[in-house]
CSV table of C-alpha atoms and ligand atoms in Angstrom, one decimal:
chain,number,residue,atom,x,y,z
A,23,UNK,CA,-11.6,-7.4,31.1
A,24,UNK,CA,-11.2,-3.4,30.6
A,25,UNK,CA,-11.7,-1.1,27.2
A,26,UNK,CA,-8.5,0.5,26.8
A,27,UNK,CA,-7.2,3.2,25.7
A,28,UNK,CA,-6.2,3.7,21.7
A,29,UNK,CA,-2.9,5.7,21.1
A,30,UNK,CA,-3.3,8.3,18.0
A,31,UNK,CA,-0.4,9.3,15.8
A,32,UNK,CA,2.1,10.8,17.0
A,33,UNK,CA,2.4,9.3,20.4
A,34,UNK,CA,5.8,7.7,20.8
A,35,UNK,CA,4.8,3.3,21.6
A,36,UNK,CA,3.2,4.0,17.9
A,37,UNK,CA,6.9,4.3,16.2
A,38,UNK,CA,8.8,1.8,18.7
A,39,UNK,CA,9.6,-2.0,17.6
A,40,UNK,CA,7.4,-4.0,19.6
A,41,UNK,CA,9.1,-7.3,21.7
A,42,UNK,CA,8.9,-11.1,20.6
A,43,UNK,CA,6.3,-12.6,23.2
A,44,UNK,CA,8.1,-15.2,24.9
A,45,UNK,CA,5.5,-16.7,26.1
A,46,UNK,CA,2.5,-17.2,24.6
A,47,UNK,CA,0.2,-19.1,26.9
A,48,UNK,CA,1.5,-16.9,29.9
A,49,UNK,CA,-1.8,-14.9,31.8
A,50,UNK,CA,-0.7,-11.1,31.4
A,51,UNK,CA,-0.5,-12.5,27.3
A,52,UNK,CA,-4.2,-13.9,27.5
A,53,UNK,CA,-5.4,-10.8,29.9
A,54,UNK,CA,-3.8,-8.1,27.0
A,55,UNK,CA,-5.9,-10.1,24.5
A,56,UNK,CA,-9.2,-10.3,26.3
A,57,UNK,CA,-8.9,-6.5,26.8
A,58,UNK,CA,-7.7,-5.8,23.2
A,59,UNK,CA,-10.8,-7.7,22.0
A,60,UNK,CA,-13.0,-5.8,24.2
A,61,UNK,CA,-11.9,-2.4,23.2
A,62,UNK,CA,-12.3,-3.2,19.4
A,63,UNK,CA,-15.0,-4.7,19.7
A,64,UNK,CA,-16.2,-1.2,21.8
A,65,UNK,CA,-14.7,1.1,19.2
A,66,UNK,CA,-16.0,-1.0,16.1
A,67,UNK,CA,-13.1,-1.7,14.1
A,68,UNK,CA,-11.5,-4.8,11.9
A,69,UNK,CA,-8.3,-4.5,13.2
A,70,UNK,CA,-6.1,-4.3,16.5
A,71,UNK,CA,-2.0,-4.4,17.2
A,72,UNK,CA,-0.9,-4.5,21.0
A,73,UNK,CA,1.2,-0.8,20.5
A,74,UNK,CA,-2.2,0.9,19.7
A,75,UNK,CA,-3.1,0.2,23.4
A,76,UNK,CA,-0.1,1.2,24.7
A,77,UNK,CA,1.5,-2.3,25.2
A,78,UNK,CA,5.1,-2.9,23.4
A,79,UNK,CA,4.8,-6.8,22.6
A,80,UNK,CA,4.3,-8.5,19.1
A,81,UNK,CA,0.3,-9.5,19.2
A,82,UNK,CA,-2.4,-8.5,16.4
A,83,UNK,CA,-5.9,-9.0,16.4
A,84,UNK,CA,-8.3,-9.0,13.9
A,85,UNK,CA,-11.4,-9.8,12.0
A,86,UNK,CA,-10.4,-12.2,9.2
A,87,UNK,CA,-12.7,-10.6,6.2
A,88,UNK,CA,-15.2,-12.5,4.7
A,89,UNK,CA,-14.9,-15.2,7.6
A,90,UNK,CA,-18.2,-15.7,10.3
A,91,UNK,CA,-18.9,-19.2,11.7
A,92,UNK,CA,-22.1,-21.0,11.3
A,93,UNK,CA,-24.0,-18.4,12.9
A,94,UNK,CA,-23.1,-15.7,11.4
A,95,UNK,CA,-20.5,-13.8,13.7
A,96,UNK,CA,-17.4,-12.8,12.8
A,97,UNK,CA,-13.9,-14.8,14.2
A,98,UNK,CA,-11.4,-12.7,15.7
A,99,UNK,CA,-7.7,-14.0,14.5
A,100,UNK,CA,-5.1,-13.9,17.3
A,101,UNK,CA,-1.7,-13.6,15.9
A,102,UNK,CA,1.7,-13.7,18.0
A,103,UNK,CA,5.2,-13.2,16.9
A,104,UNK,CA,3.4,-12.7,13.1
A,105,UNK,CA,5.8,-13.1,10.3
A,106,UNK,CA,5.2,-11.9,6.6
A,107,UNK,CA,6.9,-12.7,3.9
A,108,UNK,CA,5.3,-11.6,0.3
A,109,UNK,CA,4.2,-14.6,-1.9
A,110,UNK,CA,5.5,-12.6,-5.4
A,111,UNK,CA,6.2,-8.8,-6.7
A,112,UNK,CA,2.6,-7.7,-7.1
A,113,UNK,CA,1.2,-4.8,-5.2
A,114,UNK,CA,-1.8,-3.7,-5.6
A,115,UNK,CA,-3.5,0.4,-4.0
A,116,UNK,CA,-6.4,0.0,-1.5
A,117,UNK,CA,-7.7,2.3,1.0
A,118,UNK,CA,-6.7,2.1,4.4
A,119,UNK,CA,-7.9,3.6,8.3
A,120,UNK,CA,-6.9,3.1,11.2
A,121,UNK,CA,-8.0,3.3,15.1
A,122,UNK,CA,-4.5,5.2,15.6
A,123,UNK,CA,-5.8,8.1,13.2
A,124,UNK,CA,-9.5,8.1,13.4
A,125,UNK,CA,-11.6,9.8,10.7
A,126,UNK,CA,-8.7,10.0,7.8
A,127,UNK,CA,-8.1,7.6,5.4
A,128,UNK,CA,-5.4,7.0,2.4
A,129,UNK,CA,-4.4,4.8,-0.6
A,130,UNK,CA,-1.5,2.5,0.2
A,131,UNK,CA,0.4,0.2,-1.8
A,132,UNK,CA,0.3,-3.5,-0.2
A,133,UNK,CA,1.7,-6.6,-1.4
A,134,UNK,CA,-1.4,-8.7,-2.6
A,135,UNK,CA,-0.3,-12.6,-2.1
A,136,UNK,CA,1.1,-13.5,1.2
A,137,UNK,CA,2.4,-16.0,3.5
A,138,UNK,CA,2.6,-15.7,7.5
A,139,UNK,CA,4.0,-17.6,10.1
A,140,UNK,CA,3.4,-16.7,13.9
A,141,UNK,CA,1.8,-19.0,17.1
A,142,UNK,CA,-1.6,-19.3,18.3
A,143,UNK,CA,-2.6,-18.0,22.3
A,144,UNK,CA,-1.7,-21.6,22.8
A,145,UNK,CA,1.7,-21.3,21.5
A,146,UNK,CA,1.3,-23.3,18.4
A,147,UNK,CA,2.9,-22.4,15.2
A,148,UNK,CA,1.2,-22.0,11.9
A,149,UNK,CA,2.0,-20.9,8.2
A,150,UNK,CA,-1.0,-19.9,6.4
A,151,UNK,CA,-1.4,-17.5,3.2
A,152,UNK,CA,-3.9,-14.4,2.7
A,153,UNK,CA,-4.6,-12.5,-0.7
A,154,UNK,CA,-6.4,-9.3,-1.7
A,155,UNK,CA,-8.0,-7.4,1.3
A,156,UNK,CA,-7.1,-10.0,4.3
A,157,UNK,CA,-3.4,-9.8,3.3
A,158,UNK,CA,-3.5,-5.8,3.3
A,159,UNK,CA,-5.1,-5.9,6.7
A,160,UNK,CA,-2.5,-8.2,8.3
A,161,UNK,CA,0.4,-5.9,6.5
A,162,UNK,CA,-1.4,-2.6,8.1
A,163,UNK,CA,-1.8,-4.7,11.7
A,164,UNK,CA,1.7,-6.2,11.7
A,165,UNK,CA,3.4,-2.9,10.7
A,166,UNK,CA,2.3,-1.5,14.1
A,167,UNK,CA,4.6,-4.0,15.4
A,168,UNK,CA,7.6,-2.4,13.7
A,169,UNK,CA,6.3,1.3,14.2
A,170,UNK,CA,4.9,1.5,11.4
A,171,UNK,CA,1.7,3.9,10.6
A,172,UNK,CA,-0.5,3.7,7.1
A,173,UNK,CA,0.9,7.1,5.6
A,174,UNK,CA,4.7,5.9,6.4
A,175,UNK,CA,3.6,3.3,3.4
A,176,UNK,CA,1.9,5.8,1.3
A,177,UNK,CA,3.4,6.8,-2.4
A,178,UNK,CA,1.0,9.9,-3.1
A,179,UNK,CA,0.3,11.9,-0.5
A,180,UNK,CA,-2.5,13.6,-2.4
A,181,UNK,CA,-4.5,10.5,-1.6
A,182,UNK,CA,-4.0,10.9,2.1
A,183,UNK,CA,-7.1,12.8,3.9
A,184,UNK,CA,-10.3,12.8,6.1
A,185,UNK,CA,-12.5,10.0,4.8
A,186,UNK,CA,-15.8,12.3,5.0
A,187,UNK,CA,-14.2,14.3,2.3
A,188,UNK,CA,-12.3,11.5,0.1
A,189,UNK,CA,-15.6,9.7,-0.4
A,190,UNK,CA,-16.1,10.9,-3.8
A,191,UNK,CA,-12.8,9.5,-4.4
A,192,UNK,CA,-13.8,6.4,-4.1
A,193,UNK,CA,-13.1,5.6,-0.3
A,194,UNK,CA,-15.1,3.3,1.5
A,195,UNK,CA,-17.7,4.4,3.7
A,196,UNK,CA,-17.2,3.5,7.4
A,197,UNK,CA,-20.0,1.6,8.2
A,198,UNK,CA,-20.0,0.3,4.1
A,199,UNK,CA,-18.1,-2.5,4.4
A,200,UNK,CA,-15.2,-4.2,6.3
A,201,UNK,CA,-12.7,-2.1,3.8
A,202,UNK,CA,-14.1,1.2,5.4
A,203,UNK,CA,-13.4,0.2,9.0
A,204,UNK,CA,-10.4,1.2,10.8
A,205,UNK,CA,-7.9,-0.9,12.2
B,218,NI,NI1,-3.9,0.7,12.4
């Protein structure tokens, strides 16, 4: 296991198309995941795409919100190959960080009913949905995979700024709640 190292905006792997994983049960797959869970869980965010550690291939993790297990803990979602596909035309304007441009934050437009597709570490496939907040984060986490960064989405720029500041906006805290943490 090793804490990587979290590319910011404006370093190149951030706006490249990640690869397809061909194999998802293969060790180098499982060893990128181990280390991408140990360096979010070291930095303290919700959310975690492979091109924020400097690794081109299509794998997401994240903290499902709202989800723990019986005692309480969070469960990390492992996505591969993920998929999204909108479930109808509504959008709704949340906030959004991210690890890739820490201390800023911004209002972005996400789709608010969701589908996803994508295979499990163990290289099974699954179609599940996500609303509200857990479909904005997998939007935010899957863009990475396409280059995509949080302000690339953004439809008023005035809303775009260091989260210290926008607080009185009406952005999340950082250590609030799982809406103020960056991913
Ligand atoms: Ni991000």
């Amino acid at each position: 296991m090793a804490i990587l190292k979290i590319a910011r905006m404006g370093h190149l792997v951030l706006q490249q198309k990640a690869e397809e994983v061909e194999d998802p049960t293969a060790s180098e797959i499982h060893r990128l995941i181990n280390d991408m869970n140990e360096t979010l869980d070291d930095v303290g965010g919700i959310g975690l795409a492979a091109p924020q550690v400097h690794e081109g291939q299509r794998v997401v993790i994240y903290y499902e919100p709202g989800r723990t297990d019986e005692e309480d803990a969070k469960e990390l979602t492992v996505l591969i190959n993920p998929v999204i596909k909108p479930l109808d035309e509504e959008v709704e304007v949340g906030w959004e960080s991210c690890l890739s441009l820490p201390g800023l934050t911004g209002a972005v437009p996400r789709h608010t009913h969701i589908c996803y597709t994508g295979l499990t570490p163990e290289g099974e496939e699954f179609e599940r949905e996500a609303h509200g907040f857990h479909a904005r984060v997998l939007q935010h986490e899957c863009d990475h995979l396409d280059g995509i960064l949080y302000p690339m989405r953004m439809t008023n720029m005035a809303y775009f700024g260091f989260a210290e500041e926008m607080r009185e906006r009406g952005a999340p805290a950082k250590d609030d709640d799982e809406e103020g943490e960056e991913q």
